[in-house]
Coordinates of C-alpha atoms in Angstrom, one line a residue:
M1 CA 23.9 -28.4 5.9
L2 CA 20.6 -28.4 5.2
M3 CA 17.3 -27.5 7.8
R4 CA 15.5 -30.7 7.7
K5 CA 11.3 -29.2 8.9
S6 CA 7.6 -31.1 8.7
T7 CA 5.4 -30.7 5.9
G8 CA 3.7 -28.7 8.7
G9 CA 7.2 -26.4 9.7
I10 CA 7.0 -25.8 5.1
I11 CA 3.5 -24.5 5.3
K12 CA 3.5 -22.8 8.1
D13 CA 6.7 -20.5 7.4
W14 CA 4.8 -20.4 3.5
F15 CA 1.4 -19.2 5.3
L16 CA 3.1 -16.8 7.6
G17 CA 5.3 -15.6 5.2
T18 CA 3.6 -15.3 2.5
I19 CA 0.1 -14.8 2.5
L20 CA 0.6 -13.1 5.7
W21 CA 3.3 -11.2 5.7
Q22 CA 3.0 -10.0 1.7
C23 CA 0.1 -10.0 0.9
A24 CA -2.5 -8.8 3.4
L25 CA -0.7 -6.3 5.4
G26 CA 1.1 -5.6 1.8
L27 CA -3.1 -4.5 1.1
L28 CA -3.7 -2.8 4.7
V29 CA -0.3 -1.1 3.7
G30 CA -1.6 0.6 0.7
L31 CA -5.1 1.3 1.9
V32 CA -3.5 3.4 5.0
L33 CA -1.0 4.7 2.0
G34 CA -4.0 5.5 -0.3
H35 CA -6.2 7.1 2.6
L36 CA -4.3 9.3 4.4
A37 CA -3.2 10.5 0.1
N38 CA -6.4 11.0 0.1
R39 CA -7.4 12.7 3.0
A40 CA -4.2 15.4 2.2
L41 CA -5.4 15.8 -1.0
R42 CA -9.1 17.3 0.2
I43 CA -6.9 19.4 2.4
A44 CA -4.2 20.6 -0.2
E45 CA -7.7 21.5 -2.7
R46 CA -9.6 22.7 -0.1
R47 CA -6.8 25.3 1.0
K48 CA -5.5 25.9 -2.5
W49 CA -2.5 24.9 -2.4
I50 CA -2.8 22.8 -5.3
D51 CA -4.1 23.4 -8.7
P52 CA -6.2 20.7 -10.8
A53 CA -3.2 20.5 -13.2
S54 CA -1.3 18.9 -10.1
F55 CA -3.5 15.9 -9.8
L56 CA -1.6 13.9 -12.4
S57 CA 1.6 14.4 -10.7
F58 CA -0.5 13.6 -7.2
Y59 CA -1.4 10.2 -8.5
L60 CA 2.2 9.0 -10.2
L61 CA 3.8 10.4 -6.7
L62 CA 1.4 7.8 -4.6
A63 CA 2.4 5.5 -7.1
L64 CA 5.9 6.0 -7.0
L65 CA 5.9 5.9 -3.3
S66 CA 3.8 2.7 -2.9
V67 CA 6.2 1.0 -4.5
G68 CA 8.8 2.2 -2.6
V69 CA 7.4 1.4 1.2
G70 CA 6.0 -1.7 -0.2
A71 CA 9.8 -2.6 -1.1
S72 CA 11.5 -0.9 1.9
L73 CA 9.4 -3.2 4.7
G74 CA 9.5 -6.0 1.7
L75 CA 6.4 -6.8 1.3
D76 CA 4.6 -7.7 -2.3
D77 CA 5.0 -3.8 -4.0
F78 CA 1.9 -4.9 -7.2
L79 CA -0.8 -5.1 -4.1
V80 CA 1.0 -2.0 -2.2
A81 CA 0.0 -0.5 -5.0
F82 CA -3.5 -1.7 -5.7
G83 CA -4.2 -1.2 -1.9
A84 CA -3.4 2.6 -1.8
G85 CA -5.0 2.7 -5.7
T86 CA -8.1 2.1 -4.2
G87 CA -7.7 3.4 -0.8
F88 CA -7.1 6.3 -2.5
A89 CA -10.4 5.9 -4.5
W90 CA -12.6 5.8 -1.4
D91 CA -14.8 8.9 -0.6
G92 CA -15.6 7.4 2.5

């Protein structure tokens, strides 16, 4: 049976489900993942746990992790990966 919703209800569902959940939360999760990865890489480099040749694999693993986390949470995985790259690039 079809559910009948008002135009306001449909717009509310679209805004909450698409804009807030997938987009905004996707970017926020990506920024947090990227920032934490940046901190972890700095600690590992300072303590000589990682050599410069392994940096490329770290970037690849960050991208795969962010896409996996985004897909698991039902977020837009492209925005999570974009946010992770942005959060990783911040040197704050």
